[in-house]
Amino acid sequence: MSIVGPRPLLTTYMHLYNDFQNRRHEVKPGITGWAQVNGRNAISWDKKFELDVWYVDNISLYLDVKIVFLTIKKIFSSKDVYTIEGEPIEPFDGK
């Protein structure tokens, strides 16, 4: 596991990924990632996968450093911890 990379999801979701979503596994998972600093739980599963794959396609040391600093900023903010409706995110169902 890395410090930066797509956050690992539950292994029970593995069979639900399509080819695009599965691309997130082309890099090591991380403690924090591009999807976490760009919406956390306030974004849809589709958007999370889109951001994870964008990270895979654009990985660089500069981007990793940027994600670390944005993560530190997010730690001190409760923004995006819950969905827009104020509920925890729904489990991934493959849709």
XYZ file of C-alpha atoms in Angstrom:
95
model
C 0.000 0.000 0.000
C 1.149 3.532 -0.790
C 0.453 6.825 0.895
C -1.244 8.087 -2.286
C -3.335 6.004 -4.659
C -6.933 4.937 -5.145
C -8.405 3.985 -1.767
C -8.963 0.231 -1.536
C -12.591 -0.838 -1.530
C -14.170 -3.909 -0.002
C -13.139 -7.149 -1.704
C -16.833 -8.038 -1.970
C -17.075 -5.354 -4.691
C -14.438 -6.991 -6.945
C -16.911 -8.938 -9.090
C -19.007 -5.784 -9.654
C -16.332 -3.725 -11.460
C -16.539 -3.145 -15.196
C -13.348 -2.792 -17.260
C -13.138 0.975 -16.736
C -13.639 0.725 -12.963
C -11.110 -2.091 -12.729
C -8.386 0.222 -14.102
C -8.030 1.684 -10.615
C -6.076 -1.471 -9.775
C -3.269 -0.601 -12.221
C -1.493 1.228 -9.378
C -0.981 0.429 -5.702
C -3.849 1.446 -3.434
C -3.236 4.322 -1.066
C -4.292 5.807 2.223
C -5.499 8.905 0.395
C -6.237 9.618 -3.227
C -7.536 11.991 -5.859
C -11.172 11.003 -5.208
C -10.782 11.677 -1.477
C -9.533 15.233 -1.951
C -12.147 15.943 -4.637
C -15.344 15.060 -2.879
C -14.893 12.217 -0.423
C -18.354 10.790 0.267
C -20.250 13.689 -1.304
C -19.652 12.357 -4.827
C -21.203 9.415 -6.629
C -19.525 6.061 -7.143
C -19.236 6.877 -10.866
C -17.381 10.097 -10.076
C -15.075 8.281 -7.613
C -14.119 5.730 -10.254
C -13.659 8.495 -12.833
C -11.309 10.354 -10.466
C -9.413 7.154 -9.575
C -8.840 6.297 -13.238
C -7.849 9.913 -13.958
C -5.211 9.530 -11.242
C -3.958 6.290 -12.826
C -3.607 8.080 -16.180
C -1.913 11.186 -14.708
C 0.203 9.812 -11.862
C 3.248 11.928 -11.014
C 5.318 12.977 -8.032
C 3.873 16.497 -8.288
C 0.313 15.138 -8.193
C 1.117 12.922 -5.207
C 2.563 15.875 -3.270
C -0.481 17.965 -4.165
C -2.811 15.192 -2.921
C -0.898 14.930 0.376
C -1.244 18.684 1.004
C -4.923 18.671 0.014
C -5.471 15.697 2.339
C -3.975 17.612 5.263
C -6.341 20.474 4.476
C -9.329 18.056 4.337
C -8.421 16.511 7.694
C -9.205 19.801 9.404
C -12.525 20.190 7.600
C -15.658 18.097 8.008
C -16.709 19.003 4.466
C -17.741 16.068 2.228
C -17.748 13.483 5.030
C -21.418 12.806 4.327
C -23.439 12.835 1.133
C -25.371 15.950 0.119
C -28.402 14.526 1.956
C -26.376 14.133 5.159
C -26.278 10.342 5.043
C -23.261 8.032 4.779
C -22.491 6.837 1.254
C -24.464 3.853 -0.033
C -22.616 0.555 -0.615
C -21.348 0.067 -4.180
C -23.777 -2.040 -6.234
C -22.000 -2.054 -9.599
C -24.301 0.522 -11.193
